[in-house]
Structures are given as structure tokens and as C-alpha cells.
Amino acid sequence: MSFAAQVIDLEKDYMLGSVPVRALRGVSIDFPHGDFVAIMGSSGSGKSTLLNLLGALDRPTRGNYLIGDRDVSRMTDDELSEIRNERIGFIFQSYNLIPQYTVLENIEVPLHYRSGYPTIGQVEQSRIMELADLVGLGDRMDHRPFQLSGGQQQRVAIARALVNDPQIILADEPTGNLDSKTEEEIMETLLRLNREGRTIIMVTHETSVAKLAKRQVYMKDGVIAGEGVFPG
Amino acid sequence: MPNLMRTVQLALKSLMLHKLRSGLTMLGIVFGVFSVIAMLAIGEGASQQAQQQVLQLGATNIIVRSVKPPRETASQQTANSFVLRYGLKRADFDLLSKTIPTVMQAVPIRELVKACRFLHREMNCRIVGCSPEYTDMNHLELAQGRFISDKDRREKTNVCVLASGTADELFQYEDPLGQSVKVADRRYKVVGVTRAREASAAIGGSLSGQDYNQDIYIPLETMRVRMGDLDIDRRQGSFSAEEVQLNQITLRISDIGQVMSTADVIRETLERTHRNGKDYSVVVPQELLKQAEQIRTIFNVVLGSIAAISLVVGGIGIMNIMLATVTERTREIGIRRALGAKQQDITMQFLTETIVLAGSGGVIGVVLGLATPLVFQLLKVLAERFFFDSGGASEFSEMFANLSPQVVPSSLPLAFGISVGIGVMFGLYPARSAARLDPIEALRHE
């Protein structure tokens, strides 16, 4: 069976001041293609560290992390950048749009960092329009982030995450800053993407949101404490 | 490398976000570049001024002038006489003009200041006893009539040529030609009037400035016969007499390459005939030209360094702002890194921003620099109105007024290049520190 991503005995130590912290103590988890996983856990459980590693923003101290067939754990900084650009789409709790850019320009950003720096052509233009329509912002392309509501900003972020057609979408509390109605809309969009075959890994502490995923992973003290839907 | 056009656009966009801040930061570079160009332009102007003065003296000329010896030697020499004898002799003239083969032409001059009058109008003029070549050597042109001729010299006629200033003063309503001017109880018929000529400025102490507009020219031989070599000055309670045969000998050398060696020969020759003290000076315009070049180089280096300091200060200002910008935009850097930007991309982004900032400052500075002569002109007008209007022209204001800056063409690309260089130099550190930020930390930054 081929996996979208595979985590094998991952460990991460770091120094907090002069105190060594073992943030991950051996995490193994497989993400098959088309998976939708919600990672849950209290703060300090290691879920943020895991997400950073999954997002190729950091390298593990020990263990392996495979995206498709490539081992990310020993890559150089430049290679990590490439992996993030090509294979991973990020969705953040606080949207993280670039404030001086319009919606269109924000969606374009990952295109600028593709390897070889190709120029943005007709194909990319139409893809951007397609994505904007998909998230329902086709008529707001020249707006700036501050002119949009939270839900709209998050949808721009989703379009941005999709522009390079990544295998994995990493969502860090995607609905954390949104009201329940908007939350529903965003989750609807993510579910649709998942139905279209994309692998989604989402960190959340809201059970209602987590329930919508195909499976739930609970973390505690740097290890996976359990899997499955935990009601309440 | 990322698309250059796009990177520049991006940089402009980020800079336009903080127009005032970018503008103020740029100002440091603007003034730096402007001052580099302006300083070099002023230096160039000063040097051209000096060159022009020297060229007016003639590059192939050597000027030998009589100099009144210092008081002590003078008193020894004339212990038993009221008359102070010094300076060049007619024998010197013969010696120099006949024994040195490279001397093509030699023109002797005798000068005296005397009161001249026409009807009731009187003024003190410099009476110059000279030969026909005088006009040629001093770039004088005639407005009316003729200059002194060889015939005048031979026949020792009582004729004179007035300088324009003298003519205007003595002949306010009359045509001077054919009239007579009275100098020291004798009348001289006016045969010509010269055109006004700019006064030559003094050069570094070796030659005093000359105002050619208050002169009266008469044949040298006439002068010798009518006035003699003795100049007696009687004033209330004092009496002094000087005996000078010639005040100046201007020698024209046949070949420009021979000027320096001929000057040495002249110096040696005169040293032998003037054993009782140095009562003459040898001025070689070509030497002055060389000195002027040296002074110009020093001048340019000093001025350029001062200007360069202001550029460096501007660069530090840019670095300061860029460091602040990097801190302020830490989150943006984190976002870009998460979306796939390599360290090198971030470096390029911030470096380009700095270079665009410094470069635009450079362009504005160059434009301002081109306007240096205009700015200087304006300053001159203002300065004359507010500072130098009282108490006449000081030496400084005169120098200031004569100076006209010349923008050195090569200084424009130079100054612009330096500004871009400053951008690279002072932009590299902030850009590198931006690129080295940990993406996770940067994303978490509030």
C-alpha cells in the first residue's frame, strides 16, 4: 500500500533555554492517500511539534518522515523549501495572508517559489481563477486581506494552499478564529477537497470539528495516546 | 534566480507601504550622492578656474618680475643713499633675450603709478611702458585706434593707449582719440583705446592679480626718456625714491617642452647678475599649472572623502531601517518560508529592497547633482545679498563669486554606482539575518 505520508518512530528534542525538552518520544503514524486525520491533544502534548515536522518546517532529531517516496528527515534547508512548495499546502489558524497583497497576489505567492522560477503563464492564471471560484472569491480578487471577513480570508488561504496542487494539506486549527457558521463553511470546503482525493492532516482541539474527519489521533506527552472518535 | 522584474516590483510594493519612512531613509543617500557630485563639481570648477588663469599667462611664457627686496637688505644696500635701487636691469633683458637660444621673444615692461589728467578730471593710473607685443602677450584687444608701434618706440613719440576703464573715467563725454592726457606735466596723444578685459586673479602668491582696466600704455623708450628710472614719492613728512629699470620681462619660449629647462637657465643667469639679494622673481605658468593640478587632486580627495562619509552615514540609516523592517515583517518571512521560499529567496527579496531604495536615492541624487551649477548660482545670489553686501568684497567672496562648479561627467555613474554599492553593502546583513530566521519562530511571531 502506498502512503501519502509516513511517520516512523519520530523523535524531536529541543532546548528550552538550558532545559532539554523531549517534545516527541517516538511517534509512528501512516497517512494513506485520501486520508483525513484530526490530531488532538492538550497544549504541550507535542501536536504542534508534530505538525511542524509534518510540514517540513523542521527536521526530526531521530526517526524518519516520508512524503510519498522521499525521506524528508535528512534533507537540506533548500530541499525542505522545495518539498513545502511542491507537496504541502498550509492552512493556519490566523490565515497568515500577506497584508500588502491582494487576494490574487496572495494566491500567487507559492507559484513564485517553484523550482526553476518559471513565470506565471496562462495555465497558472486560469488555475488561480478556478481556485478562487472554488472557494467563492472570484469577484474579490483585487481586495486586500483587511477588506475581507475572517471566513473569506481563510478561504483565500485555502486557495493559496491548493495552487501548487500539493499531495497533503496541513491545517492548523483552521476554524479556531471563526464563528460556528463560518466554521461549518470552511469544514465543508475541506471535506469537499478530501472527497476529491486530497490527504488532509488537521490539528484541532474542538471535538465537533474533529468528528468531521475520517479518524482522530490523540496525543499526550509526545506520544500517540490513542486513536478513534472520543465523544465529549 | 527569481524573476528580476518581479523581485523589483515586489520591493517597490513593500517600500511604497511606508512612503514616508522609505523617503526619509532615501534622503540620506540622496544627499550623499548629491554631495559627491557637487563636491567634485566644485573641485573641477576651481581647477578649471586656475587652469584658465594660467593659460591666460601663456603656457609657453616665463615671466620675470622685479621684486622690492625685504627691508633689512634694502637698508644695507642703500646705507648712504636715499634711493632704493633694485630689480631687473636693461642689461638683464639683453642678456636673457640674446644669449638664451630657446627664447623666441622677450618683452620688457616698466610700470609706474602716476596721476593722469584730462581737463579737470584726474585719476591715478598705472603707466605701462611697453612694446607692440604687449597686446599679444596679455590678450588685449583694441576697441578704437591702434596700439603702440615700433615706430613710436624708435622715435620716442609722446603717444599713449588708454585702457577702457581709464578712457571711461577721463573721457566721460568726449571721444578720447586725438585728445591728450597729461601725465607728470607732459602731454601724451591718445592713439587707441583697449577693450575691457577681465582682471587676472592672483595665483598662489607668486603673481599678484592685475587689473588691466586702469592702465595707460606708452612706448617703453618714451617712458625712459620722459620719466627716467627714478620714481620719487613725496608725501607729507616722508620721502622715498626708487630706481627700477624694468618691472617685468615676459619671455616667450619657442617650444612648450623647453619651458622648464629654459626657466632653470634663466634662474641661473639672473643669480649670477643679482648677487646682492633676490630682487626678482621668476614665474613659470606651466609650473603653476602643475601645482594647480596637485592642489586639485588633494582638493578632490578631501572633498570626495567628506561626501563619501555622508554616503556611508546614509547607508547606516538604510541598514537601520532594514533591520527594523525585518523585525516588523518577521511573520511575512515565516509565511513565505512555509510556502516554499528558500533562504536565498528571502535574502534576494530584502537585498533588492535595499538596493532599490539606495538606487532610487542615487538617481534623485544624480539629478540634483546635475543641478549643482544652478544651486550654486542660487547660493551665490543669496550669499551676496545677505552676507557680502556690506564692507566690500572680501577675498573669500571674490573667490566664491568667480567659482563656477563644473559637473564632472564621470562622477555621475560613479556616484550612482557607489549608492548601489552602499545598498548591497548595508543591505546584505539585514537580508541575511531575515533569511536565517527559523521559519517556525517566524510564523509564531506576533
XYZ file of C-alpha atoms in Angstrom:
678
model
C 0.000 0.000 0.000
C 1.389 3.431 -0.873
C 1.037 6.267 1.559
C 0.745 9.985 1.083
C 2.980 10.334 4.102
C 4.544 8.063 6.632
C 5.958 8.842 10.054
C 8.324 6.231 11.511
C 9.435 6.425 15.129
C 9.825 10.165 15.037
C 11.602 11.883 17.929
C 12.273 15.568 18.484
C 14.352 17.091 21.261
C 14.990 20.758 21.695
C 16.453 23.064 24.249
C 14.140 25.405 26.080
C 16.714 27.778 27.447
C 19.099 25.336 29.123
C 16.439 22.715 29.779
C 16.274 19.879 27.251
C 12.711 19.076 26.232
C 11.671 15.802 24.589
C 8.749 17.043 22.552
C 8.222 13.843 20.578
C 9.238 10.494 22.019
C 8.714 8.155 19.100
C 5.635 8.763 17.001
C 4.687 6.399 14.196
C 1.691 7.011 12.016
C 0.738 6.327 8.403
C -1.346 8.591 6.231
C -2.850 6.718 3.278
C -3.854 8.669 0.177
C -7.162 10.411 0.689
C -6.933 10.317 4.465
C -8.477 13.000 6.670
C -6.887 12.932 10.116
C -7.619 15.183 13.045
C -4.763 15.406 15.546
C -5.953 16.346 19.004
C -4.332 16.871 22.334
C -3.819 19.405 25.059
C -1.135 22.077 24.773
C 2.312 20.672 25.421
C 1.253 17.278 24.116
C 3.604 17.626 21.125
C 0.951 18.108 18.472
C 2.404 21.422 17.298
C 5.878 19.908 17.084
C 4.458 17.022 15.082
C 2.674 19.417 12.746
C 5.884 21.400 12.180
C 7.689 18.195 11.286
C 4.841 17.070 9.037
C 5.006 20.457 7.347
C 8.747 20.022 6.657
C 9.405 23.208 8.593
C 11.812 21.330 10.830
C 13.917 18.171 10.886
C 13.406 15.391 13.433
C 16.154 14.520 15.916
C 15.627 10.809 15.218
C 13.324 8.752 13.084
C 12.071 9.112 9.535
C 9.405 11.056 7.780
C 8.474 10.066 4.249
C 6.385 12.170 1.917
C 5.459 9.919 -0.997
C 8.738 8.167 -1.631
C 11.037 10.875 -0.324
C 12.657 10.906 3.104
C 12.326 14.402 4.458
C 14.166 13.845 7.717
C 17.693 14.294 6.326
C 17.024 16.992 3.771
C 18.882 20.286 3.478
C 17.125 23.562 4.112
C 16.696 24.247 0.392
C 15.271 20.789 -0.234
C 12.807 21.275 2.607
C 11.697 24.532 0.984
C 11.101 22.676 -2.272
C 9.098 19.962 -0.516
C 6.944 22.569 1.243
C 6.379 24.336 -2.014
C 5.511 21.309 -4.127
C 3.907 18.800 -1.823
C 2.402 20.594 1.141
C -0.382 23.154 1.422
C -0.591 25.104 4.677
C -3.731 26.449 6.293
C -3.165 28.405 9.509
C -5.409 29.416 12.371
C -4.679 33.091 11.804
C -4.896 32.798 7.982
C -1.378 34.270 7.536
C -2.097 36.212 4.390
C 0.440 38.848 3.332
C -1.287 42.118 4.238
C 0.057 44.304 1.428
C -1.053 41.814 -1.242
C -4.405 41.471 -2.943
C -6.321 38.190 -2.926
C -4.911 37.355 -6.358
C -1.335 38.118 -5.318
C -1.681 36.133 -2.119
C -2.816 33.074 -4.038
C 0.114 33.562 -6.426
C 2.844 33.533 -3.744
C 3.646 29.765 -3.833
C 3.885 29.940 -7.638
C 6.782 32.382 -7.352
C 8.875 29.941 -5.373
C 8.518 26.936 -7.685
C 11.851 25.367 -8.560
C 13.425 26.958 -11.605
C 11.298 30.075 -11.030
C 9.074 29.735 -14.107
C 6.977 32.774 -14.949
C 3.277 32.733 -14.268
C 1.549 31.986 -17.551
C -1.912 31.437 -18.920
C -2.249 27.998 -17.340
C -1.489 29.323 -13.872
C -3.794 32.305 -14.351
C -6.746 30.124 -15.186
C -5.890 27.794 -12.311
C -5.961 30.726 -9.900
C -9.359 31.810 -11.238
C -10.637 28.253 -10.891
C -9.474 28.066 -7.285
C -10.926 31.462 -6.467
C -14.282 30.324 -7.853
C -13.961 27.089 -5.895
C -13.652 28.990 -2.602
C -16.241 31.548 -3.750
C -13.969 34.618 -4.016
C -13.881 35.038 -7.797
C -15.298 38.545 -7.531
C -12.893 39.784 -4.834
C -9.544 39.186 -6.474
C -8.352 42.773 -6.020
C -9.385 43.066 -2.363
C -6.796 43.195 0.351
C -6.955 40.931 3.424
C -8.179 43.701 5.738
C -11.186 44.206 3.462
C -12.276 40.598 3.950
C -14.012 38.771 6.798
C -12.212 36.003 8.694
C -14.002 33.276 6.762
C -13.161 34.922 3.457
C -9.517 35.284 4.465
C -9.366 31.609 5.409
C -10.814 30.693 2.032
C -8.068 32.751 0.339
C -5.576 30.753 2.402
C -7.179 27.517 1.220
C -6.927 28.630 -2.399
C -3.290 29.538 -1.788
C -2.625 26.128 -0.233
C -4.050 24.445 -3.322
C -2.354 26.480 -6.030
C 0.649 24.153 -6.441
C -1.599 21.082 -6.299
C 0.016 19.522 -3.180
C -0.471 15.955 -2.003
C -1.002 16.915 1.613
C -2.908 19.760 3.179
C -1.869 20.686 6.693
C -4.452 22.652 8.618
C -3.516 24.116 11.997
C -6.744 24.932 13.838
C -8.334 26.139 10.602
C -11.553 27.205 12.302
C -10.055 28.404 15.583
C -10.757 32.067 14.913
C -14.137 31.673 13.205
C -17.768 31.688 14.313
C -19.724 28.475 14.078
C -21.480 29.293 10.830
C -18.243 30.153 9.047
C -16.614 27.151 10.680
C -19.208 24.989 9.014
C -18.481 26.558 5.605
C -14.728 26.067 5.944
C -15.108 22.478 7.069
C -17.452 21.931 4.145
C -14.730 23.105 1.813
C -12.107 20.867 3.436
C -14.417 17.875 3.271
C -15.034 18.515 -0.399
C -11.290 18.657 -1.033
C -10.921 15.383 0.835
C -13.663 13.805 -1.249
C -11.712 14.934 -4.326
C -8.850 12.779 -3.067
C -6.602 15.091 -1.119
C -4.940 13.982 2.102
C -5.744 16.369 4.926
C -3.999 16.483 8.298
C -5.676 18.848 10.712
C -4.749 19.883 14.227
C -7.708 20.930 16.354
C -8.917 20.842 19.910
C -12.593 21.156 19.036
C -14.312 17.795 19.137
C -17.105 18.997 16.862
C -14.587 19.759 14.176
C -12.519 16.665 14.822
C -15.592 14.492 14.439
C -15.869 15.518 10.792
C -12.511 13.885 9.990
C -12.226 10.255 8.975
C -10.134 9.437 12.038
C -8.832 11.135 15.139
C -5.449 10.821 16.770
C -4.910 11.843 20.381
C -1.506 12.920 21.565
C -0.174 13.119 25.075
C 3.360 13.726 26.393
C 4.949 13.373 22.987
C 3.426 10.078 22.003
C 0.187 8.992 20.358
C -2.143 8.120 23.196
C -4.983 6.690 21.179
C -6.965 6.694 18.000
C -10.701 6.891 17.250
C -13.598 9.195 17.990
C -13.687 10.156 21.601
C -17.075 11.594 22.333
C -17.342 14.655 24.537
C 17.499 33.389 -9.546
C 13.929 34.550 -9.271
C 12.496 36.717 -11.966
C 14.281 40.052 -11.592
C 11.428 42.262 -12.741
C 9.093 40.604 -10.293
C 11.526 40.923 -7.416
C 11.956 44.613 -8.129
C 8.184 45.100 -8.337
C 7.800 43.307 -5.043
C 10.454 45.517 -3.473
C 8.756 48.660 -4.754
C 5.466 47.456 -3.390
C 6.900 46.866 0.064
C 8.671 50.222 0.025
C 5.530 52.046 -1.037
C 3.790 50.652 2.031
C 5.805 53.076 4.138
C 6.257 56.057 1.876
C 7.458 58.492 4.496
C 9.855 56.055 6.062
C 11.290 54.983 2.723
C 11.536 58.612 1.626
C 13.392 59.693 4.733
C 15.726 56.743 4.528
C 16.403 57.504 0.894
C 17.216 61.099 1.755
C 20.494 60.039 3.329
C 21.613 58.519 0.051
C 20.181 61.409 -1.977
C 22.302 63.900 -0.107
C 25.300 61.604 -0.113
C 25.223 61.185 -3.883
C 24.436 64.843 -4.404
C 27.332 65.932 -2.244
C 29.753 63.598 -4.026
C 28.774 65.095 -7.378
C 28.633 68.644 -6.049
C 31.979 68.415 -4.278
C 33.677 67.046 -7.370
C 31.962 69.707 -9.481
C 33.223 72.472 -7.204
C 36.697 70.969 -7.260
C 36.596 70.781 -11.038
C 35.320 74.351 -11.268
C 38.133 75.603 -9.073
C 40.715 73.729 -11.067
C 39.398 74.983 -14.385
C 39.475 78.482 -12.993
C 43.113 78.037 -12.043
C 43.933 76.496 -15.397
C 42.300 79.340 -17.227
C 44.278 81.889 -15.262
C 47.462 80.061 -16.032
C 46.577 79.767 -19.697
C 45.930 83.490 -19.797
C 49.511 83.975 -18.693
C 50.531 81.717 -21.537
C 51.784 78.179 -21.263
C 54.958 78.960 -23.223
C 55.699 82.133 -21.285
C 58.122 82.772 -18.478
C 57.580 85.926 -16.502
C 60.428 87.596 -14.650
C 59.383 90.404 -12.341
C 61.241 92.871 -10.189
C 60.544 92.429 -6.504
C 61.257 95.008 -3.876
C 63.785 93.352 -1.541
C 62.982 92.942 2.147
C 63.704 95.956 4.336
C 66.924 94.787 6.039
C 68.849 94.016 2.899
C 67.498 97.186 1.388
C 68.857 99.355 4.186
C 72.337 97.817 3.976
C 72.482 98.330 0.305
C 71.413 101.918 0.374
C 73.080 102.997 3.581
C 74.442 106.125 2.030
C 71.709 106.852 -0.402
C 68.061 107.811 -0.307
C 67.437 105.957 -3.456
C 66.497 102.305 -3.352
C 67.897 100.526 -6.404
C 66.617 97.103 -7.198
C 65.063 94.916 -9.832
C 65.754 93.949 -13.370
C 68.185 95.925 -15.430
C 68.148 96.593 -19.116
C 71.363 94.583 -19.164
C 69.382 91.629 -17.851
C 66.951 91.997 -20.668
C 69.721 91.996 -23.243
C 71.379 89.054 -21.591
C 68.221 86.966 -21.458
C 66.929 87.821 -24.898
C 70.233 87.449 -26.698
C 72.050 84.590 -25.012
C 69.339 82.005 -24.493
C 68.559 80.359 -27.812
C 65.133 78.970 -26.818
C 63.787 82.442 -26.058
C 61.730 83.411 -29.073
C 60.520 86.750 -27.933
C 61.164 88.968 -24.949
C 59.024 91.872 -23.918
C 60.270 94.359 -21.318
C 57.839 96.414 -19.267
C 58.203 99.328 -16.926
C 55.333 100.286 -14.662
C 54.668 103.384 -12.586
C 51.601 104.674 -10.859
C 51.044 108.329 -11.583
C 48.278 110.844 -11.628
C 46.853 111.470 -15.081
C 44.530 114.198 -16.090
C 42.360 115.388 -18.867
C 40.836 118.843 -18.338
C 39.741 118.874 -14.722
C 39.348 115.077 -14.399
C 42.167 113.280 -12.652
C 42.860 109.701 -11.694
C 45.741 107.509 -10.623
C 46.743 105.201 -13.416
C 49.291 102.528 -13.923
C 51.580 103.872 -16.599
C 52.940 100.922 -18.540
C 55.935 101.392 -20.733
C 55.805 98.567 -23.212
C 56.343 97.399 -26.751
C 53.858 96.413 -29.505
C 53.956 92.763 -28.416
C 52.294 93.643 -25.123
C 48.765 93.244 -26.509
C 49.591 89.825 -27.802
C 51.081 88.562 -24.578
C 48.273 89.820 -22.391
C 45.362 89.058 -24.676
C 44.386 92.687 -25.001
C 42.149 93.797 -27.841
C 41.726 97.284 -29.209
C 38.337 98.948 -29.223
C 39.491 102.016 -31.075
C 42.563 103.257 -32.883
C 45.871 101.392 -32.767
C 48.384 100.160 -30.234
C 51.897 101.404 -29.773
C 54.067 100.687 -32.809
C 57.775 100.067 -33.295
C 57.953 103.466 -34.901
C 56.693 105.023 -31.678
C 59.442 103.252 -29.796
C 62.148 104.293 -32.197
C 61.061 107.898 -32.326
C 60.121 108.046 -28.651
C 56.887 109.794 -29.511
C 54.519 111.083 -26.884
C 51.618 108.809 -27.634
C 49.519 106.662 -25.356
C 46.847 103.958 -25.490
C 44.175 104.057 -22.815
C 42.655 101.061 -21.141
C 38.877 101.032 -21.259
C 38.454 101.969 -17.590
C 40.846 104.862 -17.904
C 39.138 106.073 -21.047
C 35.706 105.932 -19.398
C 36.938 107.843 -16.378
C 38.912 110.591 -18.122
C 36.752 110.954 -21.215
C 33.225 110.818 -19.961
C 31.734 112.888 -22.753
C 34.474 113.167 -25.363
C 35.971 110.838 -27.899
C 39.453 110.125 -26.479
C 41.129 109.577 -29.852
C 43.278 112.554 -30.762
C 42.978 114.159 -27.331
C 45.915 114.500 -24.968
C 46.298 113.131 -21.495
C 48.594 114.892 -19.087
C 50.918 112.690 -17.088
C 53.651 114.157 -14.910
C 53.497 117.504 -16.655
C 53.733 116.104 -20.121
C 51.055 115.504 -22.677
C 50.547 112.258 -24.487
C 48.344 111.966 -27.524
C 45.758 109.191 -27.337
C 46.067 106.893 -30.340
C 43.982 103.964 -29.180
C 41.684 102.502 -26.547
C 41.685 98.870 -25.487
C 38.631 96.757 -24.953
C 37.694 95.905 -21.367
C 39.395 92.769 -20.114
C 38.703 90.687 -17.045
C 41.229 91.258 -14.341
C 43.575 88.340 -13.817
C 43.356 86.879 -10.371
C 46.329 86.389 -8.123
C 47.860 82.935 -8.290
C 49.084 81.362 -5.110
C 51.260 84.288 -4.006
C 53.689 84.069 -6.908
C 51.914 86.585 -9.055
C 49.580 89.295 -7.886
C 46.351 89.936 -9.686
C 46.288 92.541 -12.410
C 43.514 94.867 -13.307
C 44.130 95.789 -16.905
C 41.401 98.404 -16.978
C 43.130 101.276 -15.195
C 46.204 101.394 -17.422
C 47.806 103.830 -19.806
C 50.245 102.317 -22.278
C 53.126 104.346 -23.652
C 56.223 103.297 -25.600
C 58.942 101.966 -23.306
C 61.575 104.271 -24.757
C 59.344 107.300 -24.396
C 58.848 106.388 -20.774
C 62.575 106.111 -20.161
C 63.250 109.479 -21.697
C 60.349 111.353 -20.159
C 60.163 109.802 -16.706
C 63.564 108.176 -16.152
C 64.202 105.230 -13.924
C 63.800 107.149 -10.718
C 60.447 107.217 -9.052
C 60.272 109.767 -6.315
C 57.389 109.654 -3.938
C 56.890 112.686 -1.795
C 54.343 112.610 0.887
C 53.774 114.679 3.976
C 56.755 114.183 6.204
C 58.289 111.404 4.169
C 60.289 110.987 1.079
C 61.238 107.878 -0.793
C 62.852 107.178 -4.066
C 63.172 104.000 -6.013
C 65.216 103.311 -9.061
C 63.949 100.454 -11.165
C 64.937 99.953 -14.773
C 62.408 97.310 -15.739
C 59.498 95.880 -13.805
C 58.885 92.833 -15.873
C 60.308 90.819 -18.704
C 57.977 88.381 -20.383
C 59.800 85.725 -22.336
C 58.138 83.525 -24.886
C 59.765 80.160 -25.366
C 59.812 78.566 -28.812
C 58.824 75.056 -27.724
C 56.494 74.092 -24.892
C 58.790 71.214 -23.950
C 61.690 73.635 -23.405
C 59.899 75.877 -20.948
C 61.050 74.167 -17.774
C 64.703 73.844 -18.785
C 64.766 77.415 -20.038
C 63.337 78.563 -16.714
C 66.286 76.897 -14.976
C 68.722 78.613 -17.279
C 67.072 81.969 -16.619
C 67.250 81.422 -12.882
C 70.949 80.577 -13.058
C 71.710 83.525 -15.309
C 69.954 86.011 -13.062
C 71.529 84.560 -9.945
C 74.916 85.496 -11.309
C 73.992 89.085 -12.134
C 71.978 89.713 -8.960
C 74.397 88.860 -6.225
C 73.171 91.354 -3.640
C 69.938 89.677 -2.784
C 66.956 88.353 -4.592
C 65.191 91.340 -6.071
C 63.334 89.488 -8.796
C 61.071 86.503 -9.153
C 60.628 84.009 -11.955
C 57.079 82.853 -12.570
C 56.527 79.871 -14.833
C 52.835 79.421 -15.681
C 53.460 75.788 -16.543
C 54.800 75.181 -13.052
C 51.723 76.853 -11.670
C 49.602 74.571 -13.829
C 51.311 71.568 -12.294
C 50.845 72.935 -8.807
C 47.214 73.602 -9.603
C 46.820 70.001 -10.731
C 48.339 68.745 -7.481
C 46.165 71.018 -5.397
C 43.171 69.889 -7.388
C 43.908 66.243 -6.701
C 44.231 66.861 -2.968
C 41.120 69.025 -3.066
C 39.117 66.328 -4.828
C 40.276 63.590 -2.498
C 39.399 65.614 0.592
C 36.036 66.769 -0.704
C 35.235 63.350 -2.075
C 36.029 61.724 1.255
C 33.753 64.115 3.114
C 30.981 63.339 0.674
C 31.686 59.626 0.930
C 31.265 59.844 4.698
C 27.780 61.220 4.205
C 27.059 58.314 1.859
C 28.214 55.858 4.488
C 26.015 57.591 7.052
C 23.126 57.238 4.607
C 23.985 53.572 4.247
C 23.902 53.088 8.003
C 20.474 54.741 8.020
C 19.290 52.264 5.403
C 20.689 49.339 7.341
C 18.967 50.544 10.479
C 15.607 50.800 8.756
C 16.022 47.470 7.026
C 16.779 45.762 10.331
C 13.608 47.297 11.761
C 11.686 46.202 8.677
C 12.927 42.653 9.010
C 11.742 42.528 12.628
C 8.443 44.054 11.651
C 7.909 41.619 8.814
C 9.141 38.508 10.595
C 5.733 36.914 10.175
C 5.693 37.612 6.449
C 9.098 35.971 6.225
C 7.713 32.944 8.080
C 4.741 32.733 5.712
C 6.966 32.901 2.658
C 9.278 30.252 4.051
C 6.301 27.971 4.779
C 5.068 28.463 1.231
C 8.398 27.346 -0.181
C 10.748 30.341 -0.221
C 14.389 29.334 0.145
C 16.802 31.313 2.309
C 18.286 32.704 -0.851
C 14.844 33.962 -1.970
C 14.396 35.879 1.271
C 17.921 37.292 1.022
C 17.231 38.433 -2.530
C 13.927 39.972 -1.551
C 15.350 42.185 1.186
C 18.572 42.894 -0.654
C 16.606 44.039 -3.681
C 14.525 46.247 -1.450
C 17.645 47.909 -0.075
C 19.206 48.274 -3.495
C 16.025 49.764 -4.936
C 15.910 52.182 -2.030
C 19.559 53.167 -2.390
C 19.370 53.148 -6.182
C 16.363 55.479 -6.332
C 18.114 57.701 -3.827
C 21.100 57.584 -6.157
C 19.026 58.599 -9.191
C 17.491 61.542 -7.344
C 20.939 62.466 -6.074
C 22.341 62.387 -9.615
C 19.529 64.633 -10.864
C 20.188 67.038 -8.008
C 23.888 66.760 -8.735
C 23.303 67.787 -12.347
C 21.644 70.901 -10.971
C 24.734 71.753 -8.896
C 25.726 74.773 -11.003
C 22.180 76.122 -10.693
C 22.048 75.503 -6.958
C 25.429 77.144 -6.610
C 24.290 80.138 -8.638
C 21.300 80.486 -6.353
C 23.506 80.247 -3.279
C 25.759 82.895 -4.740
C 22.881 85.295 -5.256
C 21.593 84.663 -1.741
C 25.037 84.946 -0.198
C 25.789 88.172 -2.000
C 22.513 89.635 -0.880
C 22.720 88.655 2.757
C 26.362 88.259 3.701
C 28.743 90.149 1.481
C 26.834 93.315 0.701
C 28.468 95.330 3.475
C 32.127 96.171 3.663
C 33.037 95.424 0.086
C 34.259 92.210 -1.445
C 36.468 90.162 0.822
C 38.993 87.810 -0.687
C 36.733 84.878 0.084
C 33.663 86.342 -1.552
C 35.696 87.190 -4.619
C 36.898 83.627 -4.916
C 33.376 82.442 -4.281
C 31.956 84.723 -6.948
C 34.474 83.624 -9.550
C 33.910 79.950 -8.884
C 31.538 78.110 -11.146
C 31.166 74.389 -10.489
C 31.613 72.043 -13.435
C 29.817 68.711 -13.144
C 32.351 66.001 -13.946
C 30.534 63.556 -16.271
C 32.308 60.533 -14.839
C 31.144 61.448 -11.328
C 27.520 60.674 -12.230
C 27.865 56.936 -12.853
C 30.478 56.835 -10.097
C 28.149 58.327 -7.502
C 25.244 56.191 -8.652
C 27.440 53.098 -8.552
C 28.558 53.933 -5.037
C 24.952 54.334 -3.926
C 24.064 50.907 -5.287
C 27.217 49.527 -3.702
C 26.145 51.039 -0.382
C 22.775 49.331 -0.883
C 24.471 45.968 -1.321
C 26.928 46.524 1.490
C 24.431 47.676 4.078
C 21.572 45.528 2.809
C 23.385 42.235 2.979
C 23.393 41.919 6.742
C 19.666 42.635 7.292
C 18.785 40.409 4.342
C 20.919 37.557 5.634
C 19.502 37.888 9.116
C 15.989 37.774 7.604
C 16.835 34.629 5.672
C 18.334 32.908 8.690
C 15.198 33.271 10.780
C 13.751 29.967 11.879
C 10.521 29.527 9.866
C 8.657 28.142 12.877
C 9.716 31.007 15.120
C 8.937 33.495 12.395
C 5.454 32.112 11.868
C 4.730 32.353 15.571
C 5.931 35.982 15.680
C 3.175 38.448 16.558
